[in-house]
Amino acid sequence: MTELRPDCSRCAGLCCVALPFSRGADFPVDKPGGVPCGNLLIDDRCGIHDRLAETGWRGCVTFDCFGAGQRVMQETFRGRTWRDDPDPGLPARMFSVLPVVHQLHEMSYLLAQAISY
């Protein structure tokens, strides 16, 4: 089983594409799900990672996928990526799976925390 810690290098920026966010205290812009964040670079890294908080991207600072991104990319879709796979339906399938796997990983994390008390 994949650890519940995120390893952003193994998920091709999946959360930065699949998940929607709304302009407000945590994000300076609206972004629909399935659309890459404007800060996502071609190498799937964040172009403003070192200054997220001060530029209004607090939601990115506090977000934790609990390892869901790499599980979806590496296990569910066997290393295929939303960006360069020849299957045109792959991105939509990945984007729909990520929120479900994220919820499962977060619940697993919370249960493990509860058991440890």
PDB file of N, CA, C and O in Angstrom, residues 53-98:
ATOM      1  N   ALA A  53       2.052  31.247  -0.061  1.00  0.00           N
ATOM      2  CA  ALA A  53       1.266  31.951   0.961  1.00  0.00           C
ATOM      3  C   ALA A  53       1.199  33.447   0.695  1.00  0.00           C
ATOM      4  O   ALA A  53       0.119  34.039   0.736  1.00  0.00           O
ATOM      5  N   GLU A  54       2.339  34.047   0.408  1.00  0.00           N
ATOM      6  CA  GLU A  54       2.336  35.500   0.228  1.00  0.00           C
ATOM      7  C   GLU A  54       1.696  35.961  -1.069  1.00  0.00           C
ATOM      8  O   GLU A  54       1.389  37.138  -1.237  1.00  0.00           O
ATOM      9  N   THR A  55       1.442  35.037  -1.999  1.00  0.00           N
ATOM     10  CA  THR A  55       0.764  35.410  -3.246  1.00  0.00           C
ATOM     11  C   THR A  55      -0.705  34.992  -3.261  1.00  0.00           C
ATOM     12  O   THR A  55      -1.353  35.037  -4.303  1.00  0.00           O
ATOM     13  N   GLY A  56      -1.212  34.568  -2.107  1.00  0.00           N
ATOM     14  CA  GLY A  56      -2.639  34.280  -1.984  1.00  0.00           C
ATOM     15  C   GLY A  56      -3.057  32.845  -2.212  1.00  0.00           C
ATOM     16  O   GLY A  56      -4.249  32.549  -2.295  1.00  0.00           O
ATOM     17  N   TRP A  57      -2.115  31.926  -2.283  1.00  0.00           N
ATOM     18  CA  TRP A  57      -2.418  30.513  -2.548  1.00  0.00           C
ATOM     19  C   TRP A  57      -2.336  29.683  -1.263  1.00  0.00           C
ATOM     20  O   TRP A  57      -1.752  28.613  -1.231  1.00  0.00           O
ATOM     21  N   ARG A  58      -2.970  30.160  -0.183  1.00  0.00           N
ATOM     22  CA  ARG A  58      -2.929  29.466   1.111  1.00  0.00           C
ATOM     23  C   ARG A  58      -3.529  28.058   1.032  1.00  0.00           C
ATOM     24  O   ARG A  58      -3.121  27.163   1.753  1.00  0.00           O
ATOM     25  N   GLY A  59      -4.509  27.880   0.172  1.00  0.00           N
ATOM     26  CA  GLY A  59      -5.123  26.559   0.023  1.00  0.00           C
ATOM     27  C   GLY A  59      -4.128  25.513  -0.435  1.00  0.00           C
ATOM     28  O   GLY A  59      -4.208  24.350  -0.038  1.00  0.00           O
ATOM     29  N   CYS A  60      -3.179  25.920  -1.254  1.00  0.00           N
ATOM     30  CA  CYS A  60      -2.139  24.991  -1.710  1.00  0.00           C
ATOM     31  C   CYS A  60      -1.176  24.659  -0.574  1.00  0.00           C
ATOM     32  O   CYS A  60      -0.691  23.537  -0.480  1.00  0.00           O
ATOM     33  N   VAL A  61      -0.911  25.645   0.268  1.00  0.00           N
ATOM     34  CA  VAL A  61       0.003  25.434   1.387  1.00  0.00           C
ATOM     35  C   VAL A  61      -0.586  24.418   2.365  1.00  0.00           C
ATOM     36  O   VAL A  61       0.123  23.559   2.880  1.00  0.00           O
ATOM     37  N   THR A  62      -1.881  24.496   2.606  1.00  0.00           N
ATOM     38  CA  THR A  62      -2.500  23.629   3.611  1.00  0.00           C
ATOM     39  C   THR A  62      -3.018  22.304   3.056  1.00  0.00           C
ATOM     40  O   THR A  62      -3.298  21.391   3.830  1.00  0.00           O
ATOM     41  N   PHE A  63      -3.127  22.175   1.749  1.00  0.00           N
ATOM     42  CA  PHE A  63      -3.674  20.944   1.164  1.00  0.00           C
ATOM     43  C   PHE A  63      -2.723  19.770   1.363  1.00  0.00           C
ATOM     44  O   PHE A  63      -1.511  19.900   1.209  1.00  0.00           O
ATOM     45  N   ASP A  64      -3.291  18.623   1.679  1.00  0.00           N
ATOM     46  CA  ASP A  64      -2.535  17.383   1.816  1.00  0.00           C
ATOM     47  C   ASP A  64      -3.336  16.295   1.113  1.00  0.00           C
ATOM     48  O   ASP A  64      -4.480  16.038   1.478  1.00  0.00           O
ATOM     49  N   CYS A  65      -2.747  15.674   0.128  1.00  0.00           N
ATOM     50  CA  CYS A  65      -3.482  14.616  -0.590  1.00  0.00           C
ATOM     51  C   CYS A  65      -3.371  13.275   0.127  1.00  0.00           C
ATOM     52  O   CYS A  65      -4.004  12.306  -0.272  1.00  0.00           O
ATOM     53  N   PHE A  66      -2.560  13.212   1.173  1.00  0.00           N
ATOM     54  CA  PHE A  66      -2.362  11.973   1.949  1.00  0.00           C
ATOM     55  C   PHE A  66      -1.909  10.817   1.056  1.00  0.00           C
ATOM     56  O   PHE A  66      -2.249   9.663   1.298  1.00  0.00           O
ATOM     57  N   GLY A  67      -1.166  11.141   0.005  1.00  0.00           N
ATOM     58  CA  GLY A  67      -0.649  10.104  -0.889  1.00  0.00           C
ATOM     59  C   GLY A  67      -1.614   9.668  -1.969  1.00  0.00           C
ATOM     60  O   GLY A  67      -1.305   8.759  -2.743  1.00  0.00           O
ATOM     61  N   ALA A  68      -2.763  10.307  -2.068  1.00  0.00           N
ATOM     62  CA  ALA A  68      -3.756   9.910  -3.078  1.00  0.00           C
ATOM     63  C   ALA A  68      -3.260  10.155  -4.494  1.00  0.00           C
ATOM     64  O   ALA A  68      -3.525   9.356  -5.396  1.00  0.00           O
ATOM     65  N   GLY A  69      -2.538  11.243  -4.718  1.00  0.00           N
ATOM     66  CA  GLY A  69      -2.053  11.557  -6.061  1.00  0.00           C
ATOM     67  C   GLY A  69      -1.159  10.474  -6.625  1.00  0.00           C
ATOM     68  O   GLY A  69      -1.363   9.994  -7.731  1.00  0.00           O
ATOM     69  N   GLN A  70      -0.162  10.074  -5.840  1.00  0.00           N
ATOM     70  CA  GLN A  70       0.715   9.027  -6.361  1.00  0.00           C
ATOM     71  C   GLN A  70       0.038   7.669  -6.421  1.00  0.00           C
ATOM     72  O   GLN A  70       0.365   6.853  -7.278  1.00  0.00           O
ATOM     73  N   ARG A  71      -0.925   7.413  -5.560  1.00  0.00           N
ATOM     74  CA  ARG A  71      -1.649   6.147  -5.669  1.00  0.00           C
ATOM     75  C   ARG A  71      -2.414   6.097  -6.987  1.00  0.00           C
ATOM     76  O   ARG A  71      -2.377   5.098  -7.706  1.00  0.00           O
ATOM     77  N   VAL A  72      -3.109   7.178  -7.307  1.00  0.00           N
ATOM     78  CA  VAL A  72      -3.877   7.223  -8.556  1.00  0.00           C
ATOM     79  C   VAL A  72      -2.943   7.076  -9.755  1.00  0.00           C
ATOM     80  O   VAL A  72      -3.185   6.272 -10.654  1.00  0.00           O
ATOM     81  N   MET A  73      -1.859   7.849  -9.767  1.00  0.00           N
ATOM     82  CA  MET A  73      -0.940   7.816 -10.915  1.00  0.00           C
ATOM     83  C   MET A  73      -0.173   6.501 -11.006  1.00  0.00           C
ATOM     84  O   MET A  73      -0.104   5.913 -12.079  1.00  0.00           O
ATOM     85  N   GLN A  74       0.407   6.065  -9.902  1.00  0.00           N
ATOM     86  CA  GLN A  74       1.326   4.936  -9.952  1.00  0.00           C
ATOM     87  C   GLN A  74       0.647   3.575  -9.874  1.00  0.00           C
ATOM     88  O   GLN A  74       1.103   2.633 -10.516  1.00  0.00           O
ATOM     89  N   GLU A  75      -0.415   3.473  -9.100  1.00  0.00           N
ATOM     90  CA  GLU A  75      -1.052   2.181  -8.919  1.00  0.00           C
ATOM     91  C   GLU A  75      -2.308   2.023  -9.767  1.00  0.00           C
ATOM     92  O   GLU A  75      -2.421   1.076 -10.542  1.00  0.00           O
ATOM     93  N   THR A  76      -3.237   2.945  -9.627  1.00  0.00           N
ATOM     94  CA  THR A  76      -4.497   2.810 -10.358  1.00  0.00           C
ATOM     95  C   THR A  76      -4.278   2.891 -11.862  1.00  0.00           C
ATOM     96  O   THR A  76      -4.854   2.110 -12.619  1.00  0.00           O
ATOM     97  N   PHE A  77      -3.429   3.832 -12.296  1.00  0.00           N
ATOM     98  CA  PHE A  77      -3.212   4.025 -13.729  1.00  0.00           C
ATOM     99  C   PHE A  77      -1.813   3.618 -14.178  1.00  0.00           C
ATOM    100  O   PHE A  77      -1.375   3.969 -15.268  1.00  0.00           O
ATOM    101  N   ARG A  78      -1.116   2.856 -13.360  1.00  0.00           N
ATOM    102  CA  ARG A  78       0.168   2.217 -13.690  1.00  0.00           C
ATOM    103  C   ARG A  78       1.203   3.153 -14.309  1.00  0.00           C
ATOM    104  O   ARG A  78       1.840   2.831 -15.309  1.00  0.00           O
ATOM    105  N   GLY A  79       1.346   4.345 -13.736  1.00  0.00           N
ATOM    106  CA  GLY A  79       2.374   5.275 -14.174  1.00  0.00           C
ATOM    107  C   GLY A  79       2.005   6.146 -15.362  1.00  0.00           C
ATOM    108  O   GLY A  79       2.800   6.975 -15.789  1.00  0.00           O
ATOM    109  N   ARG A  80       0.829   5.965 -15.892  1.00  0.00           N
ATOM    110  CA  ARG A  80       0.395   6.809 -17.015  1.00  0.00           C
ATOM    111  C   ARG A  80       0.100   8.211 -16.477  1.00  0.00           C
ATOM    112  O   ARG A  80      -0.217   8.376 -15.315  1.00  0.00           O
ATOM    113  N   THR A  81       0.204   9.216 -17.324  1.00  0.00           N
ATOM    114  CA  THR A  81      -0.040  10.574 -16.874  1.00  0.00           C
ATOM    115  C   THR A  81      -1.151  11.240 -17.674  1.00  0.00           C
ATOM    116  O   THR A  81      -1.380  10.907 -18.838  1.00  0.00           O
ATOM    117  N   TRP A  82      -1.810  12.183 -17.038  1.00  0.00           N
ATOM    118  CA  TRP A  82      -2.881  12.931 -17.684  1.00  0.00           C
ATOM    119  C   TRP A  82      -2.338  13.788 -18.818  1.00  0.00           C
ATOM    120  O   TRP A  82      -3.037  14.108 -19.757  1.00  0.00           O
ATOM    121  N   ARG A  83      -1.079  14.153 -18.731  1.00  0.00           N
ATOM    122  CA  ARG A  83      -0.509  15.116 -19.669  1.00  0.00           C
ATOM    123  C   ARG A  83      -0.140  14.513 -21.020  1.00  0.00           C
ATOM    124  O   ARG A  83      -0.345  15.132 -22.057  1.00  0.00           O
ATOM    125  N   ASP A  84       0.419  13.316 -21.024  1.00  0.00           N
ATOM    126  CA  ASP A  84       0.974  12.820 -22.284  1.00  0.00           C
ATOM    127  C   ASP A  84       0.513  11.432 -22.719  1.00  0.00           C
ATOM    128  O   ASP A  84       1.068  10.860 -23.637  1.00  0.00           O
ATOM    129  N   ASP A  85      -0.492  10.890 -22.090  1.00  0.00           N
ATOM    130  CA  ASP A  85      -0.981   9.577 -22.491  1.00  0.00           C
ATOM    131  C   ASP A  85      -1.797   9.699 -23.776  1.00  0.00           C
ATOM    132  O   ASP A  85      -2.572  10.643 -23.939  1.00  0.00           O
ATOM    133  N   PRO A  86      -1.656   8.752 -24.697  1.00  0.00           N
ATOM    134  CA  PRO A  86      -2.403   8.843 -25.958  1.00  0.00           C
ATOM    135  C   PRO A  86      -3.910   8.598 -25.826  1.00  0.00           C
ATOM    136  O   PRO A  86      -4.663   8.938 -26.744  1.00  0.00           O
ATOM    137  N   ASP A  87      -4.357   8.044 -24.709  1.00  0.00           N
ATOM    138  CA  ASP A  87      -5.784   7.792 -24.504  1.00  0.00           C
ATOM    139  C   ASP A  87      -6.472   9.109 -24.142  1.00  0.00           C
ATOM    140  O   ASP A  87      -6.268   9.636 -23.045  1.00  0.00           O
ATOM    141  N   PRO A  88      -7.311   9.665 -25.014  1.00  0.00           N
ATOM    142  CA  PRO A  88      -7.933  10.957 -24.730  1.00  0.00           C
ATOM    143  C   PRO A  88      -8.911  10.933 -23.552  1.00  0.00           C
ATOM    144  O   PRO A  88      -9.213  11.976 -22.984  1.00  0.00           O
ATOM    145  N   GLY A  89      -9.384   9.762 -23.160  1.00  0.00           N
ATOM    146  CA  GLY A  89     -10.303   9.669 -22.033  1.00  0.00           C
ATOM    147  C   GLY A  89      -9.622   9.509 -20.690  1.00  0.00           C
ATOM    148  O   GLY A  89     -10.267   9.608 -19.645  1.00  0.00           O
ATOM    149  N   LEU A  90      -8.309   9.285 -20.713  1.00  0.00           N
ATOM    150  CA  LEU A  90      -7.581   9.046 -19.465  1.00  0.00           C
ATOM    151  C   LEU A  90      -7.654  10.211 -18.486  1.00  0.00           C
ATOM    152  O   LEU A  90      -7.942   9.988 -17.303  1.00  0.00           O
ATOM    153  N   PRO A  91      -7.419  11.450 -18.903  1.00  0.00           N
ATOM    154  CA  PRO A  91      -7.464  12.542 -17.923  1.00  0.00           C
ATOM    155  C   PRO A  91      -8.785  12.611 -17.165  1.00  0.00           C
ATOM    156  O   PRO A  91      -8.776  12.723 -15.937  1.00  0.00           O
ATOM    157  N   ALA A  92      -9.896  12.516 -17.836  1.00  0.00           N
ATOM    158  CA  ALA A  92     -11.199  12.593 -17.155  1.00  0.00           C
ATOM    159  C   ALA A  92     -11.358  11.467 -16.140  1.00  0.00           C
ATOM    160  O   ALA A  92     -11.887  11.679 -15.046  1.00  0.00           O
ATOM    161  N   ARG A  93     -10.891  10.275 -16.485  1.00  0.00           N
ATOM    162  CA  ARG A  93     -10.978   9.161 -15.528  1.00  0.00           C
ATOM    163  C   ARG A  93     -10.094   9.418 -14.315  1.00  0.00           C
ATOM    164  O   ARG A  93     -10.505   9.202 -13.173  1.00  0.00           O
ATOM    165  N   MET A  94      -8.894   9.899 -14.547  1.00  0.00           N
ATOM    166  CA  MET A  94      -7.993  10.207 -13.428  1.00  0.00           C
ATOM    167  C   MET A  94      -8.585  11.290 -12.538  1.00  0.00           C
ATOM    168  O   MET A  94      -8.538  11.182 -11.315  1.00  0.00           O
ATOM    169  N   PHE A  95      -9.123  12.326 -13.160  1.00  0.00           N
ATOM    170  CA  PHE A  95      -9.654  13.456 -12.404  1.00  0.00           C
ATOM    171  C   PHE A  95     -10.874  13.045 -11.580  1.00  0.00           C
ATOM    172  O   PHE A  95     -11.118  13.608 -10.516  1.00  0.00           O
ATOM    173  N   SER A  96     -11.627  12.072 -12.045  1.00  0.00           N
ATOM    174  CA  SER A  96     -12.796  11.632 -11.276  1.00  0.00           C
ATOM    175  C   SER A  96     -12.404  10.683 -10.144  1.00  0.00           C
ATOM    176  O   SER A  96     -13.086  10.618  -9.124  1.00  0.00           O
ATOM    177  N   VAL A  97     -11.310   9.971 -10.294  1.00  0.00           N
ATOM    178  CA  VAL A  97     -10.854   9.026  -9.272  1.00  0.00           C
ATOM    179  C   VAL A  97     -10.139   9.741  -8.124  1.00  0.00           C
ATOM    180  O   VAL A  97     -10.275   9.347  -6.965  1.00  0.00           O
ATOM    181  N   LEU A  98      -9.387  10.795  -8.428  1.00  0.00           N
ATOM    182  CA  LEU A  98      -8.582  11.450  -7.390  1.00  0.00           C
ATOM    183  C   LEU A  98      -9.388  11.875  -6.169  1.00  0.00           C
ATOM    184  O   LEU A  98      -8.981  11.568  -5.039  1.00  0.00           O
TER     185      LEU A  98
END
